mmCIF file with all atom_site columns, C-alpha atoms in Angstrom:
data_model
loop_
_atom_site.group_PDB
_atom_site.id
_atom_site.type_symbol
_atom_site.label_atom_id
_atom_site.label_alt_id
_atom_site.label_comp_id
_atom_site.label_asym_id
_atom_site.label_entity_id
_atom_site.label_seq_id
_atom_site.pdbx_PDB_ins_code
_atom_site.Cartn_x
_atom_site.Cartn_y
_atom_site.Cartn_z
_atom_site.occupancy
_atom_site.B_iso_or_equiv
_atom_site.pdbx_formal_charge
_atom_site.auth_seq_id
_atom_site.auth_comp_id
_atom_site.auth_asym_id
_atom_site.auth_atom_id
_atom_site.pdbx_PDB_model_num
ATOM 1  C CA . MET A 1 1  ? -240.404 51.288 -60.651 1.00 87.00 ? 1  MET A CA 1
ATOM 2  C CA . SER A 1 2  ? -238.058 50.725 -57.426 1.00 91.00 ? 2  SER A CA 1
ATOM 3  C CA . VAL A 1 3  ? -235.524 53.090 -56.770 1.00 93.00 ? 3  VAL A CA 1
ATOM 4  C CA . VAL A 1 4  ? -232.458 53.547 -54.407 1.00 93.00 ? 4  VAL A CA 1
ATOM 5  C CA . ILE A 1 5  ? -231.162 56.858 -53.619 1.00 94.00 ? 5  ILE A CA 1
ATOM 6  C CA . VAL A 1 6  ? -227.547 56.536 -52.436 1.00 93.00 ? 6  VAL A CA 1
ATOM 7  C CA . GLY A 1 7  ? -226.347 60.243 -51.466 1.00 91.00 ? 7  GLY A CA 1
ATOM 8  C CA . GLY A 1 8  ? -228.075 64.024 -51.590 1.00 91.00 ? 8  GLY A CA 1
ATOM 9  C CA . ASN A 1 9  ? -228.605 66.465 -48.751 1.00 91.00 ? 9  ASN A CA 1
ATOM 10 C CA . GLU A 1 10 ? -230.804 65.526 -45.814 1.00 91.00 ? 10 GLU A CA 1
ATOM 11 C CA . ARG A 1 11 ? -233.018 68.618 -46.237 1.00 93.00 ? 11 ARG A CA 1
ATOM 12 C CA . MET A 1 12 ? -234.443 67.314 -49.144 1.00 93.00 ? 12 MET A CA 1
ATOM 13 C CA . VAL A 1 13 ? -235.200 63.789 -48.445 1.00 94.00 ? 13 VAL A CA 1
ATOM 14 C CA . CYS A 1 14 ? -238.873 64.747 -48.354 1.00 94.00 ? 14 CYS A CA 1
ATOM 15 C CA . GLN A 1 15 ? -238.153 66.215 -51.980 1.00 95.00 ? 15 GLN A CA 1
ATOM 16 C CA . TYR A 1 16 ? -236.463 63.431 -53.577 1.00 94.00 ? 16 TYR A CA 1
ATOM 17 C CA . MET A 1 17 ? -239.373 60.996 -52.114 1.00 95.00 ? 17 MET A CA 1
ATOM 18 C CA . ASP A 1 18 ? -242.110 63.093 -53.590 1.00 95.00 ? 18 ASP A CA 1
ATOM 19 C CA . ILE A 1 19 ? -239.891 63.676 -56.788 1.00 94.00 ? 19 ILE A CA 1
ATOM 20 C CA . CYS A 1 20 ? -240.471 59.590 -57.084 1.00 93.00 ? 20 CYS A CA 1
ATOM 21 C CA . LYS A 1 21 ? -243.743 59.402 -56.036 1.00 93.00 ? 21 LYS A CA 1
ATOM 22 C CA . HIS A 1 22 ? -244.640 61.986 -58.699 1.00 92.00 ? 22 HIS A CA 1
ATOM 23 C CA . HIS A 1 23 ? -242.819 59.691 -61.564 1.00 91.00 ? 23 HIS A CA 1
ATOM 24 C CA . GLY A 1 24 ? -244.285 56.376 -60.087 1.00 89.00 ? 24 GLY A CA 1
ATOM 25 C CA . CYS A 1 25 ? -241.509 55.002 -58.208 1.00 89.00 ? 25 CYS A CA 1
ATOM 26 C CA . LYS A 1 26 ? -241.130 53.711 -55.134 1.00 92.00 ? 26 LYS A CA 1
ATOM 27 C CA . ALA A 1 27 ? -237.855 54.939 -53.365 1.00 93.00 ? 27 ALA A CA 1
ATOM 28 C CA . LYS A 1 28 ? -235.490 54.468 -50.169 1.00 92.00 ? 28 LYS A CA 1
ATOM 29 C CA . VAL A 1 29 ? -233.013 57.504 -49.610 1.00 93.00 ? 29 VAL A CA 1
ATOM 30 C CA . TYR A 1 30 ? -229.453 57.177 -47.989 1.00 91.00 ? 30 TYR A CA 1
ATOM 31 C CA . VAL A 1 31 ? -228.079 60.123 -47.554 1.00 90.00 ? 31 VAL A CA 1
ATOM 32 C CA . LYS A 1 32 ? -225.679 58.953 -44.395 1.00 86.00 ? 32 LYS A CA 1
ATOM 33 C CA . GLU A 1 33 ? -224.037 55.090 -44.239 1.00 79.00 ? 33 GLU A CA 1
ATOM 34 C CA . SER A 1 34 ? -225.320 54.204 -41.459 1.00 76.00 ? 34 SER A CA 1
ATOM 35 C CA . GLY A 1 35 ? -224.570 50.262 -41.044 1.00 73.00 ? 35 GLY A CA 1
ATOM 36 C CA . SER A 1 36 ? -224.111 47.899 -44.054 1.00 75.00 ? 36 SER A CA 1
ATOM 37 C CA . LEU A 1 37 ? -225.959 49.165 -47.267 1.00 75.00 ? 37 LEU A CA 1
ATOM 38 C CA . LYS A 1 38 ? -225.298 45.522 -48.710 1.00 74.00 ? 38 LYS A CA 1
ATOM 39 C CA . LYS A 1 39 ? -228.734 44.894 -46.041 1.00 76.00 ? 39 LYS A CA 1
ATOM 40 C CA . LYS A 1 40 ? -230.631 47.660 -46.926 1.00 82.00 ? 40 LYS A CA 1
ATOM 41 C CA . LEU A 1 41 ? -230.039 48.276 -50.905 1.00 81.00 ? 41 LEU A CA 1
ATOM 42 C CA . GLY A 1 42 ? -233.027 45.351 -51.685 1.00 83.00 ? 42 GLY A CA 1
ATOM 43 C CA . THR A 1 43 ? -232.830 44.701 -55.634 1.00 87.00 ? 43 THR A CA 1
ATOM 44 C CA . PRO A 1 44 ? -234.201 47.778 -56.962 1.00 90.00 ? 44 PRO A CA 1
ATOM 45 C CA . ASP A 1 45 ? -235.047 48.621 -61.002 1.00 90.00 ? 45 ASP A CA 1
ATOM 46 C CA . TYR A 1 46 ? -232.645 51.642 -60.730 1.00 91.00 ? 46 TYR A CA 1
ATOM 47 C CA . LEU A 1 47 ? -229.878 52.965 -58.432 1.00 92.00 ? 47 LEU A CA 1
ATOM 48 C CA . LEU A 1 48 ? -229.089 56.765 -58.183 1.00 93.00 ? 48 LEU A CA 1
ATOM 49 C CA . LEU A 1 49 ? -225.818 57.569 -57.056 1.00 93.00 ? 49 LEU A CA 1
ATOM 50 C CA . PHE A 1 50 ? -225.146 61.552 -56.146 1.00 94.00 ? 50 PHE A CA 1
ATOM 51 C CA . THR A 1 51 ? -221.627 61.093 -56.461 1.00 90.00 ? 51 THR A CA 1
ATOM 52 C CA . SER A 1 52 ? -221.350 65.314 -55.270 1.00 90.00 ? 52 SER A CA 1
ATOM 53 C CA . THR A 1 53 ? -222.447 64.273 -52.437 1.00 88.00 ? 53 THR A CA 1
ATOM 54 C CA . VAL A 1 54 ? -221.918 61.047 -51.633 1.00 87.00 ? 54 VAL A CA 1
ATOM 55 C CA . SER A 1 55 ? -218.559 59.815 -49.681 1.00 87.00 ? 55 SER A CA 1
ATOM 56 C CA . HIS A 1 56 ? -216.398 57.940 -52.095 1.00 89.00 ? 56 HIS A CA 1
ATOM 57 C CA . LYS A 1 57 ? -216.494 54.254 -49.324 1.00 87.00 ? 57 LYS A CA 1
ATOM 58 C CA . MET A 1 58 ? -219.981 54.704 -49.648 1.00 87.00 ? 58 MET A CA 1
ATOM 59 C CA . MET A 1 59 ? -219.992 54.819 -53.183 1.00 89.00 ? 59 MET A CA 1
ATOM 60 C CA . LEU A 1 60 ? -217.816 52.038 -53.756 1.00 89.00 ? 60 LEU A CA 1
ATOM 61 C CA . SER A 1 61 ? -219.848 49.875 -51.804 1.00 88.00 ? 61 SER A CA 1
ATOM 62 C CA . ALA A 1 62 ? -223.589 50.732 -53.920 1.00 89.00 ? 62 ALA A CA 1
ATOM 63 C CA . SER A 1 63 ? -221.958 50.253 -57.063 1.00 90.00 ? 63 SER A CA 1
ATOM 64 C CA . ARG A 1 64 ? -220.080 47.305 -55.818 1.00 90.00 ? 64 ARG A CA 1
ATOM 65 C CA . GLU A 1 65 ? -223.487 45.649 -54.836 1.00 89.00 ? 65 GLU A CA 1
ATOM 66 C CA . ALA A 1 66 ? -225.615 46.960 -57.859 1.00 91.00 ? 66 ALA A CA 1
ATOM 67 C CA . LYS A 1 67 ? -222.862 45.351 -59.979 1.00 92.00 ? 67 LYS A CA 1
ATOM 68 C CA . ARG A 1 68 ? -223.166 41.984 -58.296 1.00 91.00 ? 68 ARG A CA 1
ATOM 69 C CA . ASN A 1 69 ? -226.709 42.138 -58.275 1.00 90.00 ? 69 ASN A CA 1
ATOM 70 C CA . ASN A 1 70 ? -227.395 43.297 -61.964 1.00 93.00 ? 70 ASN A CA 1
ATOM 71 C CA . ILE A 1 71 ? -228.822 46.772 -61.064 1.00 92.00 ? 71 ILE A CA 1
ATOM 72 C CA . PRO A 1 72 ? -228.412 49.933 -63.278 1.00 92.00 ? 72 PRO A CA 1
ATOM 73 C CA . ILE A 1 73 ? -226.561 52.395 -62.078 1.00 92.00 ? 73 ILE A CA 1
ATOM 74 C CA . ALA A 1 74 ? -226.807 56.222 -62.890 1.00 92.00 ? 74 ALA A CA 1
ATOM 75 C CA . TYR A 1 75 ? -224.393 58.613 -61.661 1.00 93.00 ? 75 TYR A CA 1
ATOM 76 C CA . VAL A 1 76 ? -225.741 62.097 -60.986 1.00 93.00 ? 76 VAL A CA 1
ATOM 77 C CA . GLY A 1 77 ? -223.206 64.871 -60.474 1.00 91.00 ? 77 GLY A CA 1
ATOM 78 C CA . SER A 1 78 ? -225.999 67.204 -58.915 1.00 91.00 ? 78 SER A CA 1
ATOM 79 C CA . SER A 1 79 ? -228.011 66.517 -56.028 1.00 89.00 ? 79 SER A CA 1
ATOM 80 C CA . SER A 1 80 ? -230.443 68.949 -56.968 1.00 92.00 ? 80 SER A CA 1
ATOM 81 C CA . ALA A 1 81 ? -234.283 68.206 -57.495 1.00 92.00 ? 81 ALA A CA 1
ATOM 82 C CA . SER A 1 82 ? -234.383 69.181 -60.975 1.00 93.00 ? 82 SER A CA 1
ATOM 83 C CA . ALA A 1 83 ? -231.171 66.482 -61.342 1.00 93.00 ? 83 ALA A CA 1
ATOM 84 C CA . LEU A 1 84 ? -233.571 64.205 -60.007 1.00 93.00 ? 84 LEU A CA 1
ATOM 85 C CA . HIS A 1 85 ? -236.168 64.824 -62.355 1.00 92.00 ? 85 HIS A CA 1
ATOM 86 C CA . SER A 1 86 ? -234.238 64.907 -65.479 1.00 92.00 ? 86 SER A CA 1
ATOM 87 C CA . VAL A 1 87 ? -232.686 61.391 -64.652 1.00 92.00 ? 87 VAL A CA 1
ATOM 88 C CA . LEU A 1 88 ? -235.910 59.428 -63.103 1.00 91.00 ? 88 LEU A CA 1
ATOM 89 C CA . ALA A 1 89 ? -237.723 60.511 -66.963 1.00 89.00 ? 89 ALA A CA 1
ATOM 90 C CA . ASP A 1 90 ? -235.047 59.330 -68.490 1.00 86.00 ? 90 ASP A CA 1
ATOM 91 C CA . CYS A 1 91 ? -234.815 56.022 -66.403 1.00 81.00 ? 91 CYS A CA 1
ATOM 92 C CA . CYS A 1 92 ? -238.734 55.435 -66.836 1.00 76.00 ? 92 CYS A CA 1
ATOM 93 C CA . ALA A 1 93 ? -238.608 55.991 -70.396 1.00 75.00 ? 93 ALA A CA 1
ATOM 94 C CA . THR A 1 94 ? -236.060 53.369 -70.593 1.00 72.00 ? 94 THR A CA 1
ATOM 95 C CA . MET A 1 95 ? -237.784 50.822 -68.434 1.00 69.00 ? 95 MET A CA 1
ATOM 96 C CA . ARG A 1 96 ? -241.145 51.488 -71.015 1.00 66.00 ? 96 ARG A CA 1
ATOM 97 C CA . ASP A 1 97 ? -238.789 50.778 -74.039 1.00 68.00 ? 97 ASP A CA 1
ATOM 98 C CA . GLY A 1 98 ? -237.414 47.863 -72.581 1.00 63.00 ? 98 GLY A CA 1
ATOM 99 C CA . ARG A 1 99 ? -233.550 48.532 -72.989 1.00 50.00 ? 99 ARG A CA 1
#
């Protein structure tokens, strides 16, 4: 499963990648907007948006691109490691169940 994470803390990018690897996911993490997300997103299985640490502009562009490509979006209020663990567990369960 592939995941794109938008937002979060710069210092935790490596932890985000490790957590995703632990759950069997390939991950791309974009903490800051440097250029267009449109070209960078690709077609992941899930888009995770850390709403507390992402700009409105970045959130809107990522959401718009995900909706256009029919990518499920998970809005996460906290950018902590435990929040990512729980969201990925739910996403993996959903993918297994085929919902």
